[in-house]
């Protein structure tokens, strides 16, 4: 992420990639296929930040998705990783920085779309993919048909598996289909408790 400039559009990219990775999002959950938005396009109102026991958290609410057939409100929570000195791009602070840009340019409102360029256009799948390939090129990674935005989600799930996080929780956080070979688990843990449980594992893996 050090390759991304600290500009308005650069902060959009940082926040997009931090959300895509930490929340293990499918590309269709944070981009639009063309230029037109729809009822599934994320808005600022889908995000909630809070502090509990001196620990910062960011929540993302989704009422749509590949496996969310009944538009159930799914709450995903991630703990801020900055205070833990983990080598993970933090969605909490990147979101705060993005909101500052929106406020500075009079582009902030709860009903506004979450990820927009400086020209106020909502990010598209095509442009985010283009920037991903550009960043990988700068890192010396050649473009390949196998490299897709879905790899960000796959990377997050893989990291959680390697960290030793229990499989049932990974499957729940990744929102896998109940019709797949993986089982969808429901627990009595709150979304915040799930985030704390997840942090206890990843902080050992990423240090």
XYZ file of N, CA and C in Angstrom:
621
model
N 0.813 -1.207 0.000
C 0.000 0.000 0.000
C 0.855 1.270 0.000
N 2.141 1.101 0.276
C 3.038 2.254 0.269
C 3.172 2.838 -1.138
N 2.817 2.057 -2.147
C 2.912 2.511 -3.534
C 1.754 3.434 -3.913
N 0.708 3.436 -3.110
C -0.468 4.252 -3.415
C -0.285 5.651 -2.836
N -0.426 6.690 -3.646
C -0.207 8.061 -3.161
C -1.256 8.497 -2.141
N -0.879 9.445 -1.292
C -1.798 9.970 -0.278
C -2.644 11.099 -0.847
N -3.402 10.763 -1.860
C -4.303 11.706 -2.512
C -5.732 11.256 -2.269
N -6.685 12.027 -2.747
C -8.094 11.648 -2.600
C -8.325 10.264 -3.207
N -8.023 10.107 -4.493
C -8.251 8.819 -5.157
C -7.357 7.722 -4.595
N -6.169 8.116 -4.136
C -5.291 7.133 -3.521
C -5.887 6.587 -2.240
N -6.525 7.458 -1.461
C -7.165 7.014 -0.224
C -8.376 6.143 -0.509
N -9.056 6.423 -1.594
C -10.175 5.564 -2.000
C -9.656 4.152 -2.246
N -8.557 4.044 -2.993
C -7.979 2.734 -3.290
C -7.554 2.005 -2.015
N -6.881 2.713 -1.119
C -6.434 2.094 0.127
C -7.607 1.561 0.935
N -8.672 2.350 1.003
C -9.838 1.939 1.786
C -10.555 0.770 1.125
N -10.659 0.813 -0.194
C -11.302 -0.283 -0.927
C -10.561 -1.599 -0.687
N -9.252 -1.576 -0.860
C -8.471 -2.798 -0.691
C -8.465 -3.269 0.764
N -8.484 -2.332 1.713
C -8.504 -2.723 3.125
C -9.834 -3.373 3.490
N -10.927 -2.877 2.920
C -12.239 -3.477 3.155
C -12.330 -4.838 2.472
N -11.897 -4.886 1.212
C -11.982 -6.129 0.438
C -11.240 -7.255 1.146
N -10.068 -6.929 1.696
C -9.263 -7.953 2.363
C -9.813 -8.298 3.751
N -9.932 -7.316 4.612
C -10.291 -7.594 6.006
C -11.690 -8.170 6.173
N -12.625 -7.766 5.308
C -13.983 -8.307 5.393
C -14.196 -9.472 4.434
N -13.138 -9.875 3.732
C -13.214 -10.992 2.767
C -14.395 -10.817 1.811
N -14.476 -9.634 1.209
C -15.606 -9.310 0.344
C -15.441 -9.879 -1.059
N -16.559 -10.229 -1.637
C -16.581 -10.559 -3.064
C -16.542 -9.250 -3.844
N -15.929 -9.244 -5.009
C -15.751 -7.992 -5.753
C -17.078 -7.302 -6.061
N -18.112 -8.075 -6.279
C -19.418 -7.505 -6.579
C -20.083 -6.853 -5.388
N -19.480 -7.014 -4.210
C -20.037 -6.421 -2.997
C -19.490 -5.024 -2.730
N -18.431 -4.636 -3.438
C -17.889 -3.290 -3.222
C -17.632 -2.519 -4.518
N -17.911 -3.130 -5.668
C -17.798 -2.418 -6.948
C -19.108 -2.558 -7.721
N -19.263 -1.731 -8.746
C -20.417 -1.871 -9.634
C -19.905 -2.374 -10.983
N -20.703 -3.166 -11.703
C -20.241 -3.759 -12.967
C -19.999 -2.747 -14.086
N -20.730 -1.665 -14.092
C -20.565 -0.648 -15.137
C -20.500 0.734 -14.539
N -21.422 1.604 -14.945
C -21.472 2.957 -14.400
C -22.711 3.218 -13.552
N -23.656 2.284 -13.582
C -24.906 2.502 -12.875
C -24.898 1.826 -11.505
N -25.336 2.560 -10.492
C -25.469 2.001 -9.149
C -26.797 1.251 -9.044
N -26.960 0.514 -7.981
C -28.216 -0.205 -7.749
C -28.473 -0.273 -6.248
N -29.483 -0.986 -5.855
C -29.857 -1.062 -4.437
C -28.812 -1.788 -3.600
N -27.883 -2.490 -4.264
C -26.856 -3.237 -3.542
C -25.563 -2.440 -3.354
N -25.477 -1.269 -3.964
C -24.250 -0.475 -3.865
C -24.067 0.038 -2.436
N -22.899 -0.224 -1.871
C -22.641 0.161 -0.473
C -22.710 1.667 -0.265
N -23.260 2.041 0.898
C -23.331 3.445 1.276
C -22.595 3.657 2.597
N -22.337 4.900 2.920
C -21.659 5.217 4.170
C -22.467 4.709 5.362
N -23.771 4.680 5.223
C -24.633 4.194 6.308
C -24.443 2.704 6.585
N -23.769 1.985 5.686
C -23.492 0.565 5.901
C -22.316 0.348 6.849
N -21.636 1.440 7.202
C -20.439 1.340 8.047
C -20.698 1.970 9.411
N -20.196 1.324 10.437
C -20.339 1.836 11.801
C -19.027 1.615 12.543
N -18.505 2.660 13.167
C -17.281 2.531 13.945
C -17.594 2.784 15.419
N -16.908 2.070 16.279
C -17.162 2.226 17.709
C -15.947 1.765 18.509
N -15.966 2.074 19.789
C -14.899 1.684 20.709
C -15.499 0.884 21.858
N -14.848 -0.205 22.201
C -15.301 -1.047 23.303
C -14.084 -1.503 24.095
N -14.069 -1.219 25.383
C -12.945 -1.586 26.250
C -11.612 -1.080 25.690
N -11.642 0.175 25.229
C -10.446 0.844 24.704
C -9.897 0.187 23.433
N -10.740 -0.538 22.728
C -10.340 -1.160 21.451
C -11.291 -0.657 20.375
N -10.723 -0.281 19.236
C -11.509 0.290 18.139
C -11.971 -0.793 17.168
N -13.218 -0.648 16.711
C -13.796 -1.621 15.792
C -14.504 -0.904 14.636
N -14.598 -1.611 13.525
C -15.365 -1.124 12.386
C -16.292 -2.237 11.930
N -17.560 -1.883 11.720
C -18.565 -2.861 11.305
C -19.081 -2.525 9.912
N -19.340 -3.569 9.164
C -19.934 -3.423 7.835
C -21.197 -4.264 7.794
N -22.313 -3.643 7.443
C -23.577 -4.384 7.357
C -23.914 -4.645 5.893
N -24.224 -5.893 5.594
C -24.572 -6.299 4.233
C -25.954 -6.934 4.232
N -26.784 -6.506 3.319
C -28.122 -7.114 3.187
C -28.254 -7.789 1.828
N -27.117 -8.074 1.217
C -27.116 -8.717 -0.095
C -25.844 -9.550 -0.205
N -25.777 -10.332 -1.238
C -24.581 -11.147 -1.442
C -24.925 -12.433 -2.144
N -23.923 -13.103 -2.649
C -24.096 -14.339 -3.406
C -24.850 -15.395 -2.618
N -24.604 -15.455 -1.319
C -25.226 -16.489 -0.489
C -26.328 -15.948 0.421
N -26.631 -14.664 0.289
C -27.664 -14.054 1.130
C -28.971 -13.967 0.333
N -29.652 -15.083 0.243
C -30.840 -15.175 -0.616
C -32.037 -14.405 -0.076
N -32.096 -14.208 1.228
C -33.271 -13.579 1.832
C -32.993 -12.165 2.334
N -31.889 -11.573 1.847
C -31.531 -10.193 2.201
C -31.464 -9.982 3.714
N -30.932 -10.959 4.395
C -30.745 -10.866 5.836
C -29.613 -9.883 6.133
N -29.756 -9.094 7.183
C -28.711 -8.136 7.554
C -27.564 -8.879 8.237
N -26.436 -8.956 7.552
C -25.265 -9.638 8.087
C -24.258 -8.590 8.575
N -23.831 -8.732 9.808
C -22.897 -7.780 10.412
C -21.500 -8.390 10.464
N -20.551 -7.707 9.852
C -19.154 -8.146 9.872
C -18.361 -7.124 10.686
N -17.589 -7.583 11.637
C -16.825 -6.689 12.502
C -15.349 -7.026 12.472
N -14.525 -5.980 12.377
C -13.068 -6.156 12.376
C -12.466 -5.183 13.380
N -11.481 -5.651 14.114
C -10.808 -4.788 15.086
C -9.687 -4.004 14.417
N -9.473 -2.779 14.861
C -8.372 -1.964 14.375
C -7.059 -2.672 14.689
N -6.197 -2.811 13.683
C -4.942 -3.549 13.862
C -3.754 -2.635 14.152
N -3.951 -1.329 14.103
C -2.835 -0.388 14.261
C -2.175 -0.484 15.634
N -2.977 -0.554 16.686
C -2.422 -0.597 18.034
C -1.722 -1.923 18.328
N -1.988 -2.935 17.508
C -1.375 -4.250 17.705
C -0.084 -4.396 16.912
N 0.229 -3.349 16.110
C 1.433 -3.358 15.275
C 1.482 -4.558 14.333
N 0.328 -4.899 13.781
C 0.263 -6.011 12.836
C 0.490 -5.511 11.415
N 1.067 -6.350 10.597
C 1.363 -5.973 9.215
C 0.142 -6.206 8.323
N -0.950 -5.545 8.692
C -2.200 -5.656 7.946
C -2.709 -4.243 7.678
N -3.178 -3.983 6.473
C -3.743 -2.678 6.171
C -5.043 -2.518 6.956
N -5.136 -1.448 7.727
C -6.234 -1.274 8.682
C -7.456 -0.614 8.037
N -8.607 -1.279 8.043
C -9.814 -0.680 7.475
C -10.379 0.436 8.337
N -10.130 0.365 9.640
C -10.660 1.365 10.573
C -10.094 2.749 10.271
N -8.781 2.880 10.268
C -8.176 4.189 10.051
C -8.255 4.636 8.592
N -8.193 3.704 7.667
C -8.330 4.093 6.261
C -9.721 4.649 5.990
N -10.719 4.089 6.645
C -12.077 4.615 6.511
C -12.163 6.026 7.074
N -11.556 6.264 8.234
C -11.566 7.598 8.840
C -10.881 8.623 7.934
N -9.758 8.227 7.330
C -9.046 9.133 6.425
C -9.894 9.439 5.191
N -10.602 8.420 4.688
C -11.447 8.620 3.511
C -12.589 9.578 3.828
N -13.196 9.410 5.003
C -14.287 10.295 5.406
C -13.812 11.746 5.492
N -12.584 11.957 5.938
C -12.034 13.316 6.005
C -11.957 13.944 4.616
N -11.569 13.145 3.624
C -11.521 13.645 2.239
C -12.928 14.005 1.765
N -13.891 13.137 2.072
C -15.280 13.404 1.667
C -15.784 14.698 2.309
N -15.503 14.860 3.576
C -15.966 16.059 4.289
C -15.291 17.312 3.740
N -14.012 17.212 3.425
C -13.257 18.343 2.898
C -13.811 18.807 1.559
N -14.346 17.868 0.764
C -14.874 18.185 -0.555
C -16.407 18.215 -0.581
N -17.010 18.328 0.590
C -18.478 18.392 0.704
C -19.169 17.205 0.024
N -18.602 16.034 0.214
C -19.146 14.826 -0.406
C -19.648 13.829 0.639
N -19.769 14.290 1.890
C -20.154 13.372 2.954
C -21.624 13.495 3.322
N -22.276 12.348 3.405
C -23.623 12.223 3.969
C -23.853 10.736 4.202
N -24.672 10.403 5.166
C -24.923 8.992 5.481
C -25.486 8.230 4.292
N -26.230 8.935 3.444
C -26.879 8.283 2.313
C -25.994 8.256 1.069
N -24.787 8.801 1.170
C -23.882 8.841 0.017
C -23.247 7.470 -0.194
N -22.863 7.181 -1.428
C -22.214 5.906 -1.720
C -20.838 5.865 -1.064
N -20.448 4.701 -0.597
C -19.248 4.554 0.210
C -17.953 4.801 -0.559
N -17.818 4.180 -1.707
C -16.563 4.283 -2.455
C -16.749 5.076 -3.739
N -16.246 6.321 -3.727
C -16.375 7.212 -4.886
C -15.046 7.905 -5.163
N -14.791 8.151 -6.439
C -13.608 8.905 -6.824
C -13.840 10.393 -6.556
N -12.816 11.171 -6.777
C -12.915 12.607 -6.539
C -13.953 13.256 -7.441
N -14.205 12.655 -8.624
C -15.232 13.176 -9.536
C -16.634 12.713 -9.151
N -16.737 12.049 -7.999
C -17.998 11.573 -7.419
C -18.569 10.344 -8.127
N -17.817 9.735 -9.020
C -18.260 8.505 -9.668
C -17.991 7.311 -8.754
N -18.949 6.407 -8.657
C -18.786 5.208 -7.837
C -17.773 4.280 -8.511
N -16.936 3.638 -7.700
C -15.893 2.781 -8.263
C -16.507 1.599 -9.017
N -15.885 1.254 -10.132
C -16.355 0.146 -10.953
C -15.393 -1.030 -10.860
N -15.887 -2.186 -11.199
C -15.064 -3.397 -11.189
C -13.892 -3.250 -12.153
N -14.140 -2.649 -13.302
C -13.104 -2.498 -14.324
C -11.939 -1.650 -13.814
N -12.237 -0.486 -13.219
C -11.171 0.416 -12.790
C -10.386 -0.131 -11.600
N -11.079 -0.754 -10.651
C -10.380 -1.321 -9.500
C -9.463 -2.455 -9.954
N -9.933 -3.260 -10.890
C -9.089 -4.331 -11.446
C -7.870 -3.740 -12.137
N -8.083 -2.659 -12.876
C -6.999 -1.986 -13.590
C -5.936 -1.492 -12.623
N -6.361 -0.883 -11.510
C -5.410 -0.383 -10.524
C -4.696 -1.525 -9.807
N -5.391 -2.626 -9.598
C -4.761 -3.785 -8.966
C -3.630 -4.304 -9.841
N -3.886 -4.441 -11.140
C -2.854 -4.907 -12.067
C -1.672 -3.939 -12.105
N -1.962 -2.645 -12.020
C -0.904 -1.635 -12.046
C -0.015 -1.750 -10.808
N -0.628 -1.943 -9.659
C 0.133 -2.087 -8.419
C 0.988 -3.354 -8.441
N 0.423 -4.429 -8.949
C 1.170 -5.683 -9.026
C 2.342 -5.555 -9.993
N 2.143 -4.800 -11.083
C 3.212 -4.567 -12.048
C 4.373 -3.826 -11.382
N 4.049 -2.834 -10.561
C 5.076 -2.077 -9.861
C 5.839 -2.955 -8.865
N 5.201 -4.027 -8.429
C 5.840 -4.968 -7.511
C 6.589 -6.064 -8.250
N 6.537 -5.994 -9.595
C 7.253 -6.980 -10.396
C 6.464 -8.237 -10.700
N 5.153 -8.168 -10.486
C 4.291 -9.333 -10.759
C 3.600 -9.145 -12.103
N 3.823 -10.078 -13.006
C 3.257 -9.978 -14.341
C 1.751 -10.249 -14.335
N 1.071 -9.607 -15.264
C -0.375 -9.779 -15.378
C -0.699 -11.193 -15.846
N -1.732 -11.751 -15.270
C -2.144 -13.116 -15.602
C -3.658 -13.230 -15.518
N -4.267 -14.047 -16.397
C -5.725 -14.252 -16.333
C -6.172 -14.833 -14.996
N -5.244 -15.438 -14.277
C -5.574 -16.048 -12.990
C -5.649 -15.015 -11.863
N -5.100 -13.826 -12.103
C -5.119 -12.790 -11.073
C -6.401 -11.981 -11.191
N -7.221 -12.037 -10.176
C -8.501 -11.337 -10.173
C -8.733 -10.698 -8.804
N -9.728 -9.821 -8.746
C -10.064 -9.190 -7.474
C -10.459 -10.229 -6.428
N -10.998 -11.335 -6.881
C -11.423 -12.381 -5.946
C -10.231 -12.915 -5.153
N -9.024 -12.717 -5.696
C -7.830 -13.189 -5.007
C -7.621 -12.496 -3.673
N -8.144 -11.259 -3.532
C -8.022 -10.539 -2.261
C -8.836 -11.256 -1.191
N -10.056 -11.641 -1.543
C -10.909 -12.394 -0.616
C -10.277 -13.748 -0.302
N -9.777 -14.397 -1.333
C -9.155 -15.714 -1.157
C -7.932 -15.615 -0.248
N -7.175 -14.517 -0.416
C -5.993 -14.326 0.419
C -6.348 -14.178 1.882
N -7.416 -13.444 2.157
C -7.858 -13.247 3.545
C -8.266 -14.576 4.175
N -9.055 -15.346 3.449
C -9.513 -16.634 3.968
C -8.336 -17.568 4.193
N -7.379 -17.538 3.269
C -6.183 -18.371 3.411
C -5.379 -17.968 4.643
N -5.213 -16.654 4.848
C -4.476 -16.173 6.020
C -5.160 -16.601 7.316
N -6.482 -16.566 7.330
C -7.206 -16.977 8.530
C -7.030 -18.470 8.787
N -6.991 -19.254 7.714
C -6.778 -20.700 7.876
C -5.384 -20.972 8.434
N -4.384 -20.292 7.871
C -3.003 -20.495 8.310
C -2.806 -20.030 9.754
N -3.552 -18.988 10.155
C -3.419 -18.474 11.522
C -3.932 -19.460 12.562
N -4.727 -20.443 12.100
C -5.257 -21.433 13.026
C -6.658 -21.140 13.512
N -7.271 -20.077 12.984
C -8.643 -19.752 13.379
C -9.553 -20.938 13.051
N -10.428 -21.334 13.972
C -11.299 -22.488 13.736
C -12.074 -22.380 12.420
N -12.194 -23.479 11.759
C -12.821 -23.507 10.441
C -14.254 -23.008 10.473
N -14.992 -23.327 11.520
C -16.407 -22.931 11.579
C -16.559 -21.419 11.561
N -15.594 -20.718 12.214
C -15.683 -19.266 12.258
C -15.257 -18.652 10.926
N -14.257 -19.243 10.292
C -13.833 -18.764 8.967
C -14.985 -18.860 7.980
N -15.677 -19.984 8.014
C -16.794 -20.200 7.094
C -17.920 -19.211 7.358
N -18.133 -18.882 8.600
C -19.181 -17.926 8.939
C -18.792 -16.518 8.510
N -17.537 -16.119 8.807
C -17.068 -14.792 8.447
C -16.999 -14.611 6.931
N -16.675 -15.688 6.223
C -16.569 -15.623 4.765
C -17.931 -15.732 4.087
N -18.950 -16.058 4.894
C -20.317 -16.165 4.389
C -20.426 -17.165 3.240
N -19.879 -18.356 3.500
C -19.955 -19.397 2.492
C -21.373 -19.931 2.363
N -21.672 -20.434 1.208
C -23.014 -20.937 0.923
C -23.320 -22.185 1.740
N -24.522 -22.269 2.311
C -24.907 -23.469 3.057
C -25.070 -24.676 2.143
N -25.159 -24.426 0.834
C -25.301 -25.529 -0.116
C -23.955 -26.027 -0.629
N -22.882 -25.363 -0.185
C -21.561 -25.791 -0.614
C -21.091 -26.911 0.295
N -19.854 -27.355 0.084
C -19.306 -28.420 0.916
C -19.009 -27.910 2.324
N -19.039 -26.580 2.481
C -18.792 -25.997 3.788
C -20.127 -25.733 4.484
N -20.134 -25.827 5.777
C -21.362 -25.654 6.548
C -21.429 -24.245 7.126
N -22.580 -23.640 7.029
C -22.775 -22.296 7.572
C -23.145 -22.440 9.043
N -22.322 -21.891 9.909
C -22.551 -22.009 11.342
C -23.148 -20.734 11.930
N -24.019 -20.907 12.865
C -24.561 -19.781 13.618
C -24.157 -19.969 15.074
N -23.629 -18.935 15.672
C -23.145 -19.046 17.037
C -23.840 -18.018 17.924
N -23.610 -18.141 19.213
C -24.159 -17.187 20.161
C -23.196 -16.039 20.405
N -22.053 -16.061 19.728
C -21.103 -14.962 19.853
C -21.640 -13.739 19.119
N -21.439 -12.573 19.714
C -21.811 -11.349 19.010
C -20.763 -11.097 17.931
N -21.069 -10.198 17.010
C -20.122 -9.890 15.950
C -18.824 -9.325 16.525
N -18.930 -8.532 17.589
C -17.738 -7.973 18.233
C -16.906 -9.073 18.880
N -17.565 -10.027 19.522
C -16.851 -11.144 20.150
C -16.149 -11.999 19.101
N -16.777 -12.147 17.943
C -16.139 -12.878 16.847
C -14.875 -12.151 16.394
N -14.954 -10.810 16.311
C -13.795 -10.014 15.911
C -12.655 -10.167 16.915
N -12.985 -10.165 18.202
C -11.967 -10.322 19.245
C -11.328 -11.706 19.167
N -12.152 -12.704 18.913
C -11.670 -14.076 18.803
C -10.726 -14.194 17.609
N -11.109 -13.569 16.501
C -10.295 -13.606 15.292
C -8.954 -12.900 15.518
N -8.994 -11.752 16.194
C -7.774 -10.993 16.468
C -6.796 -11.802 17.308
N -7.302 -12.580 18.256
C -6.432 -13.371 19.126
C -5.610 -14.373 18.340
N -6.099 -14.772 17.170
C -5.365 -15.720 16.320
C -4.442 -15.008 15.343
N -4.965 -13.989 14.656
C -4.163 -13.364 13.608
C -2.994 -12.559 14.156
N -3.090 -12.081 15.393
C -1.980 -11.292 15.934
C -0.750 -12.176 16.155
N -0.930 -13.484 16.312
C 0.195 -14.401 16.439
C 0.805 -14.695 15.070
N -0.053 -14.683 14.053
C 0.394 -15.047 12.694
C 1.080 -13.876 11.996
N 0.602 -12.651 12.192
C 1.116 -11.514 11.443
C 2.252 -10.773 12.108
N 2.581 -11.069 13.338
C 3.679 -10.366 14.006
C 5.031 -10.854 13.487
